[in-house]
Short mmCIF file of C-alpha atoms in Angstrom, two decimals:
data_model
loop_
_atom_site.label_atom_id
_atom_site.label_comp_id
_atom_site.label_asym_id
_atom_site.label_seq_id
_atom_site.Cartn_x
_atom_site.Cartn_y
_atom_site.Cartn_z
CA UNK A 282 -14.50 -4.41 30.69
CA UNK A 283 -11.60 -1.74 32.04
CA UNK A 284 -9.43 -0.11 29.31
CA UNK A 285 -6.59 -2.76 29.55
CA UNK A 286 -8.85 -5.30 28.14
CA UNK A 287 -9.96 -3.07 25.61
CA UNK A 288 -6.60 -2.72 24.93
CA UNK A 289 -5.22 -6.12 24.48
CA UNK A 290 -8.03 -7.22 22.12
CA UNK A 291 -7.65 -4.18 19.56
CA UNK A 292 -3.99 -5.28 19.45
CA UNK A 293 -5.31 -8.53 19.02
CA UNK A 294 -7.83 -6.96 16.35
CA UNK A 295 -5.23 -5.25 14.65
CA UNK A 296 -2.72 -8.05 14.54
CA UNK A 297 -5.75 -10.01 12.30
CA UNK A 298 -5.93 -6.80 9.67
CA UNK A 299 -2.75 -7.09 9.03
CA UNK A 300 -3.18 -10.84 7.65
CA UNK A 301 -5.03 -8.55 4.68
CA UNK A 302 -2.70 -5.95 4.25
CA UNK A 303 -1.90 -5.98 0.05
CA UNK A 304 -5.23 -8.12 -0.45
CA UNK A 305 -8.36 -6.22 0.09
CA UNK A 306 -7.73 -3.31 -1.83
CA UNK A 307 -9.71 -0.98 -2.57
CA UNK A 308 -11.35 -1.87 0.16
CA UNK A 309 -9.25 -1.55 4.06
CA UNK A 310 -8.02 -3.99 6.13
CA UNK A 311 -9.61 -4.75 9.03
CA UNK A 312 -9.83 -6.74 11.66
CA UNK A 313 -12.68 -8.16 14.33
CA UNK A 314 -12.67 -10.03 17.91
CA UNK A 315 -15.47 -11.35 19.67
CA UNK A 316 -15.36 -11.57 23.27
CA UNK A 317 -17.60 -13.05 25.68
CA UNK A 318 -16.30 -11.73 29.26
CA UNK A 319 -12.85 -11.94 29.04
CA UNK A 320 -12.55 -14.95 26.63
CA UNK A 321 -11.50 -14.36 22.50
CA UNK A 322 -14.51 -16.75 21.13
CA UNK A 323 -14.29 -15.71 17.96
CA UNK A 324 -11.65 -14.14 15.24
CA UNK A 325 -11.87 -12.36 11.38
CA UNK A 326 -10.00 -10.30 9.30
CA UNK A 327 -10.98 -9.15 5.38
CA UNK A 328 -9.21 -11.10 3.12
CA UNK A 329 -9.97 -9.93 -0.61
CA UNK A 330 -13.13 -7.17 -1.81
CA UNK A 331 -15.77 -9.11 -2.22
CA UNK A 332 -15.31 -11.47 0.91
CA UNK A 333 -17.20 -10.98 3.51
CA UNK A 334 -15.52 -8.21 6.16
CA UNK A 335 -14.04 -8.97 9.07
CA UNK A 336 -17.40 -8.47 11.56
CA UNK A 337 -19.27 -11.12 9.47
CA UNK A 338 -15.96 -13.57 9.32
CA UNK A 339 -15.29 -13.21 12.93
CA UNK A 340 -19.54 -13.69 13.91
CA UNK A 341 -19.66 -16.70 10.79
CA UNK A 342 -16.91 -18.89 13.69
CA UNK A 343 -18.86 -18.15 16.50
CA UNK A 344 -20.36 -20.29 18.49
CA UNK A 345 -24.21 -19.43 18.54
CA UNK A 346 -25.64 -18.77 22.20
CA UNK A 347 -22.60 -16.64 23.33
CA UNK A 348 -23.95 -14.29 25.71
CA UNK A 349 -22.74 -10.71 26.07
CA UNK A 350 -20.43 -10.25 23.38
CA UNK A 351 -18.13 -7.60 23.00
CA UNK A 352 -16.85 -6.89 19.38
CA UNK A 353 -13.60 -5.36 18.73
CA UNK A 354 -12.95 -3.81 15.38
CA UNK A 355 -10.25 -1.74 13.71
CA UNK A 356 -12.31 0.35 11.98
CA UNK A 357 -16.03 1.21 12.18
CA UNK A 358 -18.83 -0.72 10.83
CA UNK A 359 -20.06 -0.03 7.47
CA UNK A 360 -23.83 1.09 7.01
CA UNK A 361 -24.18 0.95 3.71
CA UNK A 362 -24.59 -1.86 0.78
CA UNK A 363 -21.97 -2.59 -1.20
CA UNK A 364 -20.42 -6.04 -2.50
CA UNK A 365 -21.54 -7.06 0.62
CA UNK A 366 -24.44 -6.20 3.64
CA UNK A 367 -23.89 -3.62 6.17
CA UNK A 368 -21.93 -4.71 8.94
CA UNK A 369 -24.07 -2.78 11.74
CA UNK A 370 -27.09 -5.11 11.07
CA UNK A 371 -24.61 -8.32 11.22
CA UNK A 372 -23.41 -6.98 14.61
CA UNK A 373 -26.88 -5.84 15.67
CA UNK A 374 -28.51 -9.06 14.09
CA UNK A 375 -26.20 -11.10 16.24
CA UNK A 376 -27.16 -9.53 19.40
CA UNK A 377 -23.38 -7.89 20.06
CA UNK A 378 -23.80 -5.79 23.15
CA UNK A 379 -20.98 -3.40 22.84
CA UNK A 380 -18.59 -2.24 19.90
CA UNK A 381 -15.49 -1.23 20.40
CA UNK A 382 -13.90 0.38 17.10
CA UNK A 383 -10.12 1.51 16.57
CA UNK A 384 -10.92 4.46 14.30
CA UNK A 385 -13.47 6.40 12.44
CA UNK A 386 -14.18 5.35 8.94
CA UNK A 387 -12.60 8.15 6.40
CA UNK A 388 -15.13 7.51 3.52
CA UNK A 389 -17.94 9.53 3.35
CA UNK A 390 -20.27 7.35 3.07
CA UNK A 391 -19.37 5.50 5.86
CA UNK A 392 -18.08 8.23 8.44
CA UNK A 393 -19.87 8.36 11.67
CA UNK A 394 -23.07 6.40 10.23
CA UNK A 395 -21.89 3.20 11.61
CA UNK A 396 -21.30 4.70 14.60
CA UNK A 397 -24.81 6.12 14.43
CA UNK A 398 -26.84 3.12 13.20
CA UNK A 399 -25.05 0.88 16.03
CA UNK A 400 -26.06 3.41 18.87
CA UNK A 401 -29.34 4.09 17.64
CA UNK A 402 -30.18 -0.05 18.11
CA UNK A 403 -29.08 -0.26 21.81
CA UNK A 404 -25.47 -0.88 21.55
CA UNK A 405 -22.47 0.75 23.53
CA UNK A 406 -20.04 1.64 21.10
CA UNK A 407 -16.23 3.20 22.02
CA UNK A 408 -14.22 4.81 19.83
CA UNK A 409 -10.40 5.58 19.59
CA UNK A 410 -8.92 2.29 21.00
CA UNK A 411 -5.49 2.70 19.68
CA UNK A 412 -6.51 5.17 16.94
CA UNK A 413 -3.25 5.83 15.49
CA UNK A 414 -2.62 2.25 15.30
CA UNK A 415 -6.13 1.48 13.59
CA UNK A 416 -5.36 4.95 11.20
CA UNK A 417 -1.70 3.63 10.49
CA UNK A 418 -3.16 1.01 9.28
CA UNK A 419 -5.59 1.85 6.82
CA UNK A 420 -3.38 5.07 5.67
CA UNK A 421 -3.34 4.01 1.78
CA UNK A 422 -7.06 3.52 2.15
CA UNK A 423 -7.54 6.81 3.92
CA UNK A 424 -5.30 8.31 1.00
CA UNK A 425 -7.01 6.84 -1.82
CA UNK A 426 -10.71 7.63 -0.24
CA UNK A 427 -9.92 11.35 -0.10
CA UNK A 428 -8.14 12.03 -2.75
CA UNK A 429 -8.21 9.41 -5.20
CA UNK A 430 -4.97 8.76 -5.83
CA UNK A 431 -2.97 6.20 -4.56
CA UNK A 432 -0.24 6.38 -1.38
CA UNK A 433 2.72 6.71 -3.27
CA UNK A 434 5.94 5.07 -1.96
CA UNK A 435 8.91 5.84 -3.50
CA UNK A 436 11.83 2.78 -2.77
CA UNK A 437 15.47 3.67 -3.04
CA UNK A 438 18.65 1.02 -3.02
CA UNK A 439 21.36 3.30 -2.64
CA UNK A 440 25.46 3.68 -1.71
CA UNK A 441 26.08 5.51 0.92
CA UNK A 442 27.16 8.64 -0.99
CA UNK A 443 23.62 8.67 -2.45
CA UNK A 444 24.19 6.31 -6.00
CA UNK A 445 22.11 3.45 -7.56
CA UNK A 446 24.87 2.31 -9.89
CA UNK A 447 28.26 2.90 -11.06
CA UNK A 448 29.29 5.19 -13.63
CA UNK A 449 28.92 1.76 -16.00
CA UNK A 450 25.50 2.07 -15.22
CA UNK A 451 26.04 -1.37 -13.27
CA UNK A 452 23.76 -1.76 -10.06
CA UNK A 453 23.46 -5.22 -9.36
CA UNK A 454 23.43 -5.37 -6.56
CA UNK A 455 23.51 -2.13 -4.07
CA UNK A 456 22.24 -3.72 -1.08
CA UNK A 457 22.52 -6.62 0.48
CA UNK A 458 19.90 -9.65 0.21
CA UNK A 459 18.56 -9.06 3.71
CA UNK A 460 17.03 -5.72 2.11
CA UNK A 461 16.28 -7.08 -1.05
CA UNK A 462 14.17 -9.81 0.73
CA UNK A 463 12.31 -6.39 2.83
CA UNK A 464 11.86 -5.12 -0.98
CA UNK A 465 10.20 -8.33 -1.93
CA UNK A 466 8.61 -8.00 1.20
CA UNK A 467 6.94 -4.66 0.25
CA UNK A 468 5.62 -5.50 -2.94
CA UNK A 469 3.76 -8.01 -1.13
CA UNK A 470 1.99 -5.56 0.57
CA UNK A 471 1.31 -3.21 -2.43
CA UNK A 472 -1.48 -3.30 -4.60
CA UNK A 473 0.57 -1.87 -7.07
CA UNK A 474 4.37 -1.49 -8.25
CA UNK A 475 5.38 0.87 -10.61
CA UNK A 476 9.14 1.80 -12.65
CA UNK A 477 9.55 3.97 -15.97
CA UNK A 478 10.49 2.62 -19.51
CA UNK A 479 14.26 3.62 -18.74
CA UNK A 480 14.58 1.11 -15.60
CA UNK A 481 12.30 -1.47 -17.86
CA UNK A 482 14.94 -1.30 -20.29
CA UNK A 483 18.06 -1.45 -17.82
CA UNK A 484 17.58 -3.89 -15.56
CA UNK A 485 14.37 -5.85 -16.92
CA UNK A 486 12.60 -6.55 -13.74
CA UNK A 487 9.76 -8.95 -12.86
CA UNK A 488 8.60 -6.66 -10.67
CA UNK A 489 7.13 -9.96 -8.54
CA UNK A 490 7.26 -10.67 -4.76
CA UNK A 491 9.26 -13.37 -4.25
CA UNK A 492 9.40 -14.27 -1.08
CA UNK A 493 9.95 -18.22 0.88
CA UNK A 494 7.56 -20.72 0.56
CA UNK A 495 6.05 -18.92 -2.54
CA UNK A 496 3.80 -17.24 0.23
CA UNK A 497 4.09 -13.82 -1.83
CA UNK A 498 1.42 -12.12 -3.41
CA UNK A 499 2.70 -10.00 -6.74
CA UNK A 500 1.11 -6.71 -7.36
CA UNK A 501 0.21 -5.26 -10.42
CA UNK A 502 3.12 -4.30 -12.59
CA UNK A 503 3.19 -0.94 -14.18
CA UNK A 504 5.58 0.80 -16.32
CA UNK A 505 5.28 4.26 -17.19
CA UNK A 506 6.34 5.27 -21.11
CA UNK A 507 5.78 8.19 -23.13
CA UNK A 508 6.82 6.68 -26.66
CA UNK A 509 6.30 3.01 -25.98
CA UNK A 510 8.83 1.86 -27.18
CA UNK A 511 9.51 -0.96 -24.96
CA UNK A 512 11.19 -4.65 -25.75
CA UNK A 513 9.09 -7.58 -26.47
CA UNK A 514 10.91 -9.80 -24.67
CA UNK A 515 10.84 -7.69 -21.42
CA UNK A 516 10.02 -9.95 -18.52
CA UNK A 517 6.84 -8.20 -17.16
CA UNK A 518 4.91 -9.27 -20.18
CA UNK A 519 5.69 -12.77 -20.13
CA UNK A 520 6.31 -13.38 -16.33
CA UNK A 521 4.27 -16.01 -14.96
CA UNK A 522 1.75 -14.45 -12.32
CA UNK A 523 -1.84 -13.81 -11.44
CA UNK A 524 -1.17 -10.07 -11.48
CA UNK A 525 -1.53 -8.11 -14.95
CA UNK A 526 0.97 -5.51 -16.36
CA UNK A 527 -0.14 -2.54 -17.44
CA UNK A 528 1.68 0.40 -19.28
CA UNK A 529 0.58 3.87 -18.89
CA UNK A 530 1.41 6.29 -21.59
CA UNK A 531 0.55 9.62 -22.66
CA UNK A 532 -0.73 10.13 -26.03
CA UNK A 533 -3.06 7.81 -28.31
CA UNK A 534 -0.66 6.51 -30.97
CA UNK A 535 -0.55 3.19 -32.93
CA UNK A 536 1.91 1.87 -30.67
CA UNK A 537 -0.89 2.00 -28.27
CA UNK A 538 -3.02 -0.10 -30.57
CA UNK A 539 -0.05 -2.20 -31.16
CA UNK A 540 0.24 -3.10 -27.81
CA UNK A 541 -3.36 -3.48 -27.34
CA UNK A 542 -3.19 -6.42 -30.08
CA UNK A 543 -0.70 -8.12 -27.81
CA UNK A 544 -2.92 -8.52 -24.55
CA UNK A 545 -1.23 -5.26 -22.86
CA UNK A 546 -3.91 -3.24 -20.74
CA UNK A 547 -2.89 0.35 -22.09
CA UNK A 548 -3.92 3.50 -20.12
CA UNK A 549 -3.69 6.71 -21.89
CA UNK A 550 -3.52 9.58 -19.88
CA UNK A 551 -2.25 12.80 -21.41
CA UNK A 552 0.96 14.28 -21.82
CA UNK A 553 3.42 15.02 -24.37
CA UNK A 554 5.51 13.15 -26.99
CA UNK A 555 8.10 12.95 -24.39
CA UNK A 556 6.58 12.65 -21.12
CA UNK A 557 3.64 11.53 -19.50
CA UNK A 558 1.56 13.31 -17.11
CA UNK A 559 2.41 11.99 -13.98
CA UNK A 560 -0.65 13.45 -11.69
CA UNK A 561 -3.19 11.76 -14.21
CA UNK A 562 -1.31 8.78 -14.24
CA UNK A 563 -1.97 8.25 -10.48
CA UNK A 564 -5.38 9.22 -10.83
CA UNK A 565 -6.07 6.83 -13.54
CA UNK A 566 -4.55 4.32 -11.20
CA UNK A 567 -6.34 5.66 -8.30
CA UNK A 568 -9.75 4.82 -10.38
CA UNK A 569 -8.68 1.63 -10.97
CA UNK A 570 -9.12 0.95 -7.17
CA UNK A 571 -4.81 1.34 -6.25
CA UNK A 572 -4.88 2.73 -3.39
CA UNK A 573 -1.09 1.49 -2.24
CA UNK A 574 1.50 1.81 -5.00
CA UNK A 575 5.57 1.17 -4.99
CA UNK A 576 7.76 3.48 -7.56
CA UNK A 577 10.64 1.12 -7.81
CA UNK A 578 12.05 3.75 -11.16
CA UNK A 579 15.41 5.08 -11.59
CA UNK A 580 16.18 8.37 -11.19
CA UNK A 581 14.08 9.89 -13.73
CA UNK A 582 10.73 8.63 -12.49
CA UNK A 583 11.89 9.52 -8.79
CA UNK A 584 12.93 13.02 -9.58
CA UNK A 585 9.77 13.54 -11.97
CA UNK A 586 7.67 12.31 -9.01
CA UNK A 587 9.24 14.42 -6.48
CA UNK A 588 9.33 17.54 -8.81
CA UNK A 589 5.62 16.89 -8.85
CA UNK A 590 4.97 16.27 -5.04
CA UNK A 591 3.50 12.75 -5.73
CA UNK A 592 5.87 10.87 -3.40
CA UNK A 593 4.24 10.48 -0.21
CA UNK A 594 6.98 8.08 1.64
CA UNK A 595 10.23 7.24 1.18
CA UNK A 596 11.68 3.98 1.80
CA UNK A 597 15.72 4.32 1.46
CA UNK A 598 18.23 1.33 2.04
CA UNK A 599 21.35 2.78 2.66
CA UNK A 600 24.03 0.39 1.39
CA UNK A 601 27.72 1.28 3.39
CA UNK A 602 29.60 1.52 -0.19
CA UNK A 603 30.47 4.57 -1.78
CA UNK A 604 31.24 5.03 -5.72
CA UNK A 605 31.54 8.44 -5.82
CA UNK A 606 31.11 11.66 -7.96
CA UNK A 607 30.82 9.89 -11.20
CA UNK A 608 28.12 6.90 -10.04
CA UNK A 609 24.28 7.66 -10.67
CA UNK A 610 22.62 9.76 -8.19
CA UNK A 611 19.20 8.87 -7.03
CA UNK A 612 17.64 11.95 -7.63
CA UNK A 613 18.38 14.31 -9.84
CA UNK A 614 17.68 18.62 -9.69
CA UNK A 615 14.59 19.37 -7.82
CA UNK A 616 15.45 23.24 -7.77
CA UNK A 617 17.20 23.22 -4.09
CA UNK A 618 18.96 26.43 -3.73
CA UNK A 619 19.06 26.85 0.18
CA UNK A 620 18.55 24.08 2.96
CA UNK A 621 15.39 25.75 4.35
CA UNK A 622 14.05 24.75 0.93
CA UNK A 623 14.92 20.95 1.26
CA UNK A 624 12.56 18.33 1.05
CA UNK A 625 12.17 16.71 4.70
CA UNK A 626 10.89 13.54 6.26
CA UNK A 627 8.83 13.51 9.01
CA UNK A 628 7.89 10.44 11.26
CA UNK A 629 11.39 8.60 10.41
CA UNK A 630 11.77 5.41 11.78
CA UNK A 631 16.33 3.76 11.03
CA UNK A 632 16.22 0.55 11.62
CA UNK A 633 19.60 -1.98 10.50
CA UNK A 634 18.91 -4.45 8.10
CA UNK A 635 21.79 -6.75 7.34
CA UNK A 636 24.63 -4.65 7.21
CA UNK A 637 22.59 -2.17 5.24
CA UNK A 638 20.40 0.74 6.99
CA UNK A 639 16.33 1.37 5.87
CA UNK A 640 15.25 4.90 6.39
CA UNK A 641 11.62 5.73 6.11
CA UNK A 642 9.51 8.86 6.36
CA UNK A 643 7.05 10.85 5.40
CA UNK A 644 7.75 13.55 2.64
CA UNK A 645 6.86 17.22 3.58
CA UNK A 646 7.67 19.45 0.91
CA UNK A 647 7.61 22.50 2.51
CA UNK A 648 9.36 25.49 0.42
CA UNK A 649 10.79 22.98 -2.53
#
């Protein structure tokens, strides 16, 4: 097989993991193709933990008696027992001549053993077919593997003079509904979505993914409050979806028990009588198996987030309004006092949506 066949099946491969993207957390998505020569005979992704991964899907449609097959897979083969067997002995059970695998496996007890195992029982195995593809892919995982915490995207509708509402407090709506759709969009591929008691109280929000055809899967629904005092009627407790809310707070009060008695999953964390503590918060997210989470708060929860260097992306649609001096910035004083000090992006992709603009990046902190 020459490298442009390798190639076109680990796009192929890759396409498949994305069908999982937002459903197989904690757990990667990944993707599998089974080739005989050069003909695709079979396909599988990993659709939700606990379903089988994408090796076993793909060899589960194959045809039995294929000779010389050629496995393509995002990431490498597990080795170890978990929900489910190790993939290595499905691959070297079904007699798979060579692997060909997008990226290394970040988890320690996978890294390299795959690999290893796969080797050790006969098999060529190639790695690094369109690594930063296969890496790109699983970056929340990789995140949440090493450090516990979840990948952290913080989402900003903004004016173009940098405001999320007027001086009213009125921001419905700052973009247009081709990026609201991409925000709906999003949380579809989150495991988690988060906003702070003030936004909560503001602008209510489902915090769902509605998107055409109902085809949307909502993400958990978290809102972040110190004092809990939060309405009743708010619509992410009554909401109609498979997803729970939860409500992360600092101290162990009886509002907490209060809120307990009404069905609310409650995560205490630490902090003060005013604020919680943000890093724990992720963690205790993190070890709830989140390893992708939205921050769809106002400007408090973005600016807290930043001041802590918990924002790993931002995702800004840039609106072409302007409201001026007296309209609600999106982020408030991180400290700034000279330019070489800013926070940057790196990796930016601009890309038009509508008649609005979506700028993405990764955050490097640098000197802030």
């Amino acid at each position: 097989m020459n490298d442009d066949y390798d190639v076109r099946f680990m796009r192929r491969a890759l396409a498949l993991a994305a069908e999982g993207i937002g459903r197989t957390s904690p757990n990667p998505p990944v993707g599998c193709v089974l080739v005989s020569g050069e003909t695709v005979v079979a396909e599988g992704w990993h659709r939700h933990a606990g379903n089988d991964h994408a090796e076993v899907d793909a060899l589960r449609n194959c045809p039995s008696g294929v000779p010389d097959l050629t496995a393509y897979v995002t990431l490498e083969p597990c080795n170890h027992t978990g929900r489910t067997g190790p993939c290595t002995e499905a691959l070297i059970g079904a007699g798979v001549r060579r692997v060909v695998i997008g990226c290394m496996d970040p988890n320690p007890s996978v890294n390299g053993g795959g690999v290893e195992r796969l080797q050790q029982a006969g098999l060529e195995v190639q790695v690094s077919v369109l690594e930063s593809e296969s890496l790109a892919l699983i970056r929340p995982f990789a995140h949440w593997i090493t450090t516990g915490r979840p990948l952290v995207t913080l989402k900003i509708a903004t004016t173009l003079d940098g405001r999320i509402a007027t001086t009213t407090g009125h921001s419905q709506w700052v973009t247009s509904e081709e990026a609201r759709h991409c925000s709906h969009r999003l949380r579809d591929q989150m495991d988690a979505v988060l906003v702070g008691a003030g936004t909560l109280r503001a602008d209510d929000p489902q915090l769902t993914a509605r998107l055409p055809n109902e085809e949307g899967v909502d993400p958990i629904r978290v809102v972040v409050s110190a004092s809990l005092n939060l309405p009743d009627e708010a619509r992410v407790f009554s909401v109609q979806s498979k997803a729970p809310t939860w409500v992360v707070t600092g101290l162990e009060t009886s509002r907490v028990d209060a809120m307990k008695k009404r069905g609310v999953d409650v995560l205490t964390v630490g902090g003060t009588d005013e604020a919680v503590d943000l890093k724990a918060a992720m963690n205790a997210l993190g070890d709830r198996g989140v390893t992708a989470l939205l921050v769809e708060g106002g400007q408090q929860m973005g600016t807290a987030l930043l001041q802590a260097q918990l924002v790993d992306r931002v995702c800004c649609f840039v609106a072409p309004k302007i409201v001026g001096a007296d309209g609600l910035a999106w982020a408030g004083g991180l400290g700034i006092r000279t330019m070489d000090q800013a926070l940057t992006l790196s990796n930016v992709s601009i890309r038009p949506i509508g008649n609005d603009v979506c700028i993405e990046g990764d955050c490097v902190y640098g000197n802030c």
